[in-house]
Short mmCIF file of C-alpha atoms in Angstrom, two decimals:
data_model
loop_
_atom_site.label_atom_id
_atom_site.label_comp_id
_atom_site.label_asym_id
_atom_site.label_seq_id
_atom_site.Cartn_x
_atom_site.Cartn_y
_atom_site.Cartn_z
CA MET A 1 109.98 108.27 125.14
CA ALA A 2 112.24 106.32 122.62
CA PRO A 3 111.61 102.29 122.51
CA GLN A 4 113.28 100.99 124.75
CA ARG A 5 116.43 98.30 124.02
CA ARG A 6 118.65 96.95 125.86
CA ALA A 7 121.42 94.56 125.65
CA GLY A 8 120.30 91.11 126.20
CA PRO A 9 117.72 88.14 124.62
CA ARG A 10 114.93 90.23 123.31
CA GLY A 11 112.27 90.02 125.33
CA PRO A 12 110.42 87.21 126.92
CA GLU A 13 111.40 83.69 126.09
CA SER A 14 107.71 81.99 128.07
CA GLY A 15 107.50 78.45 128.98
CA GLY A 16 104.28 76.72 127.67
CA THR A 17 103.95 78.97 125.16
CA ALA A 18 102.41 76.28 122.91
CA ALA A 19 99.33 77.72 121.12
CA GLY A 20 97.80 73.96 122.30
CA PRO A 21 95.54 72.54 118.88
CA GLU A 22 94.14 75.06 116.06
CA ARG A 23 90.44 75.37 115.18
CA GLY A 24 89.26 74.89 111.75
CA GLY A 25 91.65 71.78 111.53
CA ARG A 26 95.03 71.45 110.97
CA ARG A 27 97.70 69.90 109.14
CA HIS A 28 100.95 68.05 110.65
CA CYS A 29 104.13 67.88 109.14
CA SER A 30 105.33 64.21 108.82
CA ALA A 31 108.90 65.41 109.45
CA LYS A 32 109.85 64.96 113.36
CA LYS A 33 110.87 68.03 115.41
CA SER A 34 112.75 68.14 118.63
CA ARG A 35 110.42 69.91 121.51
CA ALA A 36 113.27 71.27 123.07
CA ARG A 37 111.60 74.81 122.93
CA GLN A 38 108.53 74.03 124.86
CA ASP A 39 111.38 74.75 128.09
CA TRP A 40 111.52 78.29 127.32
CA PRO A 41 111.93 79.85 130.83
CA ARG A 42 108.43 81.55 132.20
CA ARG A 43 110.78 84.76 132.97
CA TRP A 44 112.65 86.57 130.44
CA LEU A 45 115.31 88.91 132.37
CA LYS A 46 115.74 90.76 129.98
CA ALA A 47 114.45 93.47 126.59
CA ALA A 48 115.28 94.78 123.57
CA PHE A 49 114.09 96.39 120.22
CA LEU A 50 111.10 94.84 118.82
CA VAL A 51 111.01 94.45 115.35
CA SER A 52 108.29 92.32 114.43
CA SER A 53 106.27 91.68 111.98
CA ALA A 54 103.64 89.14 112.22
CA ALA A 55 100.67 86.80 111.28
CA ALA A 56 98.76 83.55 110.95
CA ALA A 57 95.95 82.39 108.69
CA GLY A 58 93.82 79.40 109.21
CA GLY A 59 90.90 77.69 106.65
CA PHE A 60 92.28 77.92 102.83
CA LEU A 61 96.05 78.79 104.11
CA SER A 62 98.37 76.37 102.17
CA TRP A 63 101.74 75.99 103.87
CA SER A 64 103.81 73.37 103.89
CA CYS A 65 106.75 71.54 105.94
CA LEU A 66 110.60 73.12 105.18
CA ARG A 67 113.77 71.99 106.72
CA ASN A 68 115.54 75.03 108.67
CA GLU A 69 117.74 75.81 111.32
CA ASP A 70 114.89 75.23 113.85
CA GLY A 71 113.57 71.52 112.10
CA VAL A 72 109.98 71.92 111.03
CA THR A 73 108.71 74.86 109.88
CA GLU A 74 104.86 75.22 108.72
CA VAL A 75 104.49 78.32 106.17
CA LEU A 76 101.42 79.70 106.73
CA ALA A 77 101.04 82.44 104.09
CA ARG A 78 103.43 82.55 101.04
CA ARG A 79 103.79 86.65 99.59
CA GLY A 80 101.87 85.30 96.28
CA ASP A 81 98.82 84.82 98.56
CA SER A 82 96.11 87.24 98.12
CA LEU A 83 94.44 86.98 101.66
CA ARG A 84 91.39 88.49 103.10
CA ASP A 85 90.20 88.26 106.66
CA THR A 86 91.63 85.15 108.20
CA PHE A 87 92.14 84.41 111.85
CA ILE A 88 93.20 81.70 113.73
CA GLU A 89 92.33 81.14 117.72
CA VAL A 90 95.19 79.21 119.72
CA PRO A 91 94.29 80.36 123.85
CA CYS A 92 95.02 82.81 125.63
CA SER A 93 98.38 82.96 127.94
CA GLU A 94 97.91 83.55 131.83
CA ASP A 95 100.14 87.27 131.12
CA TYR A 96 97.07 89.67 131.03
CA ASP A 97 96.37 88.37 134.51
CA SER A 98 99.26 90.25 135.90
CA HIS A 99 97.65 93.69 134.38
CA LYS A 100 94.54 95.16 135.09
CA ARG A 101 91.73 94.17 133.08
CA PHE A 102 89.45 96.23 130.85
CA GLU A 103 86.09 93.98 130.28
CA GLY A 104 85.35 93.98 126.41
CA CYS A 105 89.22 94.50 125.76
CA THR A 106 91.21 92.75 127.44
CA PRO A 107 91.68 89.60 125.36
CA ARG A 108 89.97 86.88 126.41
CA LYS A 109 90.09 85.37 122.77
CA CYS A 110 93.56 85.12 121.53
CA GLY A 111 94.85 84.26 118.19
CA ARG A 112 97.23 85.25 115.28
CA GLY A 113 95.01 86.74 111.99
CA VAL A 114 97.02 87.83 108.17
CA THR A 115 95.21 90.25 105.67
CA ASP A 116 95.65 92.05 102.35
CA ALA A 117 92.53 93.47 102.09
CA VAL A 118 92.86 96.21 103.78
CA ILE A 119 95.63 98.40 103.03
CA THR A 120 96.60 98.60 99.29
CA ARG A 121 99.98 98.26 97.59
CA GLU A 122 99.80 101.55 96.53
CA GLU A 123 99.09 102.82 99.91
CA ALA A 124 101.89 100.88 101.19
CA GLU A 125 104.88 101.85 98.33
CA ARG A 126 103.70 105.31 100.18
CA ILE A 127 104.19 104.54 103.80
CA ARG A 128 107.38 102.98 102.96
CA ARG A 129 108.72 106.51 101.69
CA ILE A 130 107.70 108.43 104.53
CA ALA A 131 110.09 105.34 106.32
CA GLU A 132 112.67 105.76 103.72
CA ARG A 133 112.95 109.82 104.02
CA GLY A 134 112.37 109.31 107.81
CA LEU A 135 115.40 107.20 108.19
CA SER A 136 117.57 108.79 105.41
CA LEU A 137 117.99 111.17 108.09
CA GLY A 138 120.62 108.67 110.51
CA GLY A 139 120.46 104.87 110.38
CA SER A 140 121.12 102.04 112.90
CA ASP A 141 125.54 101.40 112.64
CA GLY A 142 124.61 97.90 112.67
CA GLY A 143 121.94 96.11 110.87
CA ALA A 144 118.33 97.65 112.60
CA SER A 145 116.98 100.97 112.57
CA ILE A 146 113.88 102.27 113.42
CA LEU A 147 112.07 105.94 113.35
CA ASP A 148 109.02 106.28 115.96
CA LEU A 149 107.16 109.62 114.45
CA HIS A 150 105.43 109.61 117.68
CA SER A 151 108.29 110.65 120.11
CA GLY A 152 110.90 111.58 117.23
CA ALA A 153 113.28 109.23 118.30
CA LEU A 154 115.65 108.02 115.26
CA SER A 155 118.71 105.37 115.20
CA LEU A 156 121.45 107.18 114.62
CA GLY A 157 124.76 105.40 114.92
CA LYS A 158 124.74 103.57 118.06
CA HIS A 159 122.30 105.37 119.84
CA PHE A 160 118.99 107.36 119.47
CA VAL A 161 118.27 110.65 118.78
CA ASN A 162 114.90 113.14 119.22
CA LEU A 163 114.51 114.10 115.18
CA TYR A 164 112.39 116.72 115.75
CA ARG A 165 114.58 118.51 118.42
CA TYR A 166 117.89 117.49 116.13
CA PHE A 167 116.61 118.65 112.71
CA GLY A 168 114.29 121.33 113.84
CA ASP A 169 112.16 123.67 111.02
CA LYS A 170 114.11 121.38 108.42
CA ILE A 171 111.59 118.40 109.21
CA GLN A 172 109.20 120.57 107.12
CA ASP A 173 111.39 119.18 103.96
CA ILE A 174 110.58 116.09 105.24
CA PHE A 175 107.67 115.24 105.85
CA THR A 176 103.99 116.75 104.69
CA GLU A 177 100.88 116.98 106.02
CA GLU A 178 99.72 114.53 103.87
CA ASP A 179 101.52 111.88 105.10
CA PHE A 180 100.99 112.18 108.81
CA ALA A 181 97.42 111.92 107.57
CA LEU A 182 97.70 109.06 105.56
CA TYR A 183 100.02 107.31 108.25
CA ARG A 184 96.86 107.89 110.55
CA ASP A 185 94.50 106.63 108.37
CA VAL A 186 96.54 103.44 107.91
CA ARG A 187 96.34 103.03 111.82
CA GLN A 188 92.25 103.45 112.32
CA ARG A 189 91.48 100.54 109.67
CA ILE A 190 94.33 98.57 111.04
CA GLN A 191 92.77 99.14 114.53
CA GLN A 192 89.02 98.36 112.97
CA ARG A 193 90.19 95.58 111.87
CA ILE A 194 91.44 94.05 115.09
CA ALA A 195 88.56 95.00 116.75
CA GLN A 196 86.78 93.03 114.38
CA ALA A 197 88.32 90.05 114.75
CA PHE A 198 88.77 89.97 118.09
CA GLY A 199 84.53 90.81 118.97
CA ILE A 200 85.73 94.43 120.68
CA SER A 201 84.67 97.81 119.89
CA ALA A 202 87.63 99.57 118.12
CA ALA A 203 87.09 102.89 120.72
CA SER A 204 88.38 100.10 123.23
CA LEU A 205 91.16 99.95 121.82
CA TYR A 206 94.36 102.86 122.59
CA LEU A 207 97.18 103.49 120.25
CA THR A 208 101.06 102.46 122.73
CA LYS A 209 104.29 103.32 122.65
CA PRO A 210 106.44 101.70 121.22
CA THR A 211 104.66 102.05 117.23
CA PHE A 212 107.58 102.24 114.57
CA PHE A 213 109.02 102.33 111.46
CA SER A 214 111.71 99.44 111.43
CA ARG A 215 114.32 98.96 108.41
CA ILE A 216 116.93 95.58 108.32
CA ASN A 217 119.15 95.01 106.45
CA SER A 218 122.09 92.36 106.40
CA THR A 219 125.44 94.92 108.35
CA GLU A 220 126.82 92.66 111.05
CA ALA A 221 125.30 93.24 113.92
CA LYS A 222 127.53 96.17 116.15
CA THR A 223 125.61 96.13 119.28
CA THR A 224 123.28 93.90 121.35
CA HIS A 225 120.69 96.49 119.73
CA ASP A 226 121.08 95.71 116.20
CA GLU A 227 120.25 91.79 117.68
CA TYR A 228 116.30 91.86 116.58
CA TRP A 229 116.23 88.15 115.72
CA HIS A 230 116.13 86.91 119.20
CA PRO A 231 112.42 85.45 120.08
CA HIS A 232 110.16 87.69 122.51
CA VAL A 233 106.89 88.30 124.05
CA ASP A 234 105.39 91.78 123.74
CA LYS A 235 102.89 91.41 126.65
CA VAL A 236 106.50 90.91 128.76
CA THR A 237 108.63 92.78 127.34
CA TYR A 238 106.29 96.06 126.52
CA GLY A 239 103.88 95.70 129.79
CA SER A 240 100.84 98.07 128.24
CA PHE A 241 100.88 95.71 125.18
CA ASP A 242 97.77 93.96 124.23
CA TYR A 243 97.07 93.66 120.69
CA THR A 244 100.71 94.21 118.00
CA SER A 245 99.88 94.84 114.55
CA LEU A 246 102.10 94.93 111.13
CA LEU A 247 102.15 96.48 107.93
CA TYR A 248 104.65 95.34 105.06
CA LEU A 249 106.37 97.33 103.08
CA SER A 250 108.18 95.25 101.54
CA ASP A 251 108.35 91.80 99.72
CA TYR A 252 109.84 88.67 100.90
CA THR A 253 112.04 87.36 97.72
CA GLU A 254 112.02 90.30 95.51
CA ASP A 255 113.29 92.77 98.04
CA PHE A 256 115.06 91.17 100.79
CA GLY A 257 115.73 87.57 101.60
CA GLY A 258 115.35 85.89 105.26
CA GLY A 259 113.22 88.24 107.36
CA ARG A 260 110.59 86.33 107.55
CA PHE A 261 108.62 86.15 110.48
CA VAL A 262 107.96 83.41 113.02
CA PHE A 263 105.58 82.09 115.41
CA MET A 264 107.51 79.68 117.72
CA ASP A 265 104.87 77.35 119.01
CA ALA A 266 105.80 73.55 120.60
CA GLY A 267 106.16 70.79 117.64
CA SER A 268 106.58 73.26 114.70
CA ASN A 269 107.19 76.95 114.52
CA LYS A 270 104.48 79.02 111.93
CA THR A 271 105.73 80.93 109.41
CA ILE A 272 104.93 84.33 107.39
CA GLU A 273 106.46 85.68 104.52
CA PRO A 274 105.76 89.37 104.00
CA ARG A 275 104.45 91.14 101.28
CA ALA A 276 103.89 95.03 100.78
CA GLY A 277 100.43 95.97 101.87
CA ARG A 278 99.79 92.47 104.05
CA VAL A 279 99.19 93.22 107.83
CA SER A 280 99.66 90.62 110.15
CA PHE A 281 98.09 90.88 113.80
CA PHE A 282 97.91 88.76 116.83
CA THR A 283 97.15 89.35 120.58
CA SER A 284 100.20 90.37 122.56
CA GLY A 285 100.60 87.45 124.76
CA SER A 286 103.60 84.13 125.49
CA GLU A 287 100.54 82.61 123.03
CA ASN A 288 102.11 84.32 120.02
CA LEU A 289 106.56 84.02 120.91
CA HIS A 290 107.93 84.82 118.12
CA ARG A 291 110.91 86.48 116.01
CA VAL A 292 112.54 87.66 113.04
CA GLU A 293 114.45 86.01 110.83
CA LYS A 294 117.72 87.24 109.86
CA VAL A 295 117.37 89.21 106.87
CA HIS A 296 120.58 88.07 104.13
CA TRP A 297 120.54 90.50 101.18
CA GLY A 298 118.08 93.38 100.49
CA THR A 299 116.26 95.75 102.71
CA ARG A 300 113.18 94.75 104.87
CA TYR A 301 110.73 97.91 105.34
CA ALA A 302 107.83 96.84 108.15
CA VAL A 303 105.76 99.20 110.48
CA THR A 304 104.88 98.51 114.16
CA ILE A 305 101.62 99.43 115.71
CA SER A 306 99.88 98.72 119.04
CA PHE A 307 97.55 98.94 120.73
CA THR A 308 96.43 99.04 124.73
CA CYS A 309 93.31 98.53 126.40
CA ASN A 310 94.46 100.55 128.98
CA PRO A 311 93.72 104.40 128.44
CA ASP A 312 96.89 105.78 130.69
CA HIS A 313 98.68 103.98 128.50
CA GLY A 314 97.44 105.55 125.02
CA ILE A 315 99.26 108.20 122.72
CA GLY A 316 97.65 110.26 120.63
CA ASP A 317 98.66 110.17 116.84
CA PRO A 318 101.79 111.76 115.83
CA VAL A 319 101.51 115.46 114.61
CA LEU A 320 103.93 117.81 112.12
CA LYS A 321 106.36 119.71 114.59
#
């Protein structure tokens, strides 16, 4: 099934999404910020295409106060940083209570992590080439295109096609078994890192849909499907999501401008600058309301890989059809 993209605000804006005091200490910017974003509606009316990339960090991460369109932003991880297994815990939202709970997996410990030590830059470049080859077969008329190797969903103009049916045997000329083996290996390593960070068994996590490559550029949005920058909460937009991860495949300020990931916390936003090979991950509830900044120039590549605790919502790794 192709990722569902609907008109209107992308994903849920949740009320009371403030992460609260972060453990391990926290520096406060001196500049004051309007607290209007604390009043997000608890129920979002419409969902949209998830093109996110994520991470947050604590401890030894450096950050600074910047003025932008949203007020004060804390830069949690810069492109030039090389980060290892960094994690910051935040209080869990109530989103998980409206779904069946799975002991030893459904989040009771919530938070955000970032690491540059799971996937190498060389592996990220190889993964990016997979995305480039697949997306060269189609692409949105607007600025946001996706490729889902699991379902075959591919942006084409203002719609989706199933690339496996649309291109048939020609797919064998685009992808190789080695491509899919690398994708599977990367997915497994990310799954293990998430399990380690949240103190759960990797075997209790199941890959879930939608899981996809994203390509974003500065082309003007043609439909609401191209409006990737709206705030959303993954657990509310996609009920199966319990843990979301992003693997960045290009570099902020080198390959593209804008396009940073933003956690929308009360008091200030928290920002991550993409870097090829960087993996970010977070619990999917309203404790991690987020958005992606508009890309101003260049092209931003990432892959979203999401996990559920519910085996009924699990999917298998993609296979070359």
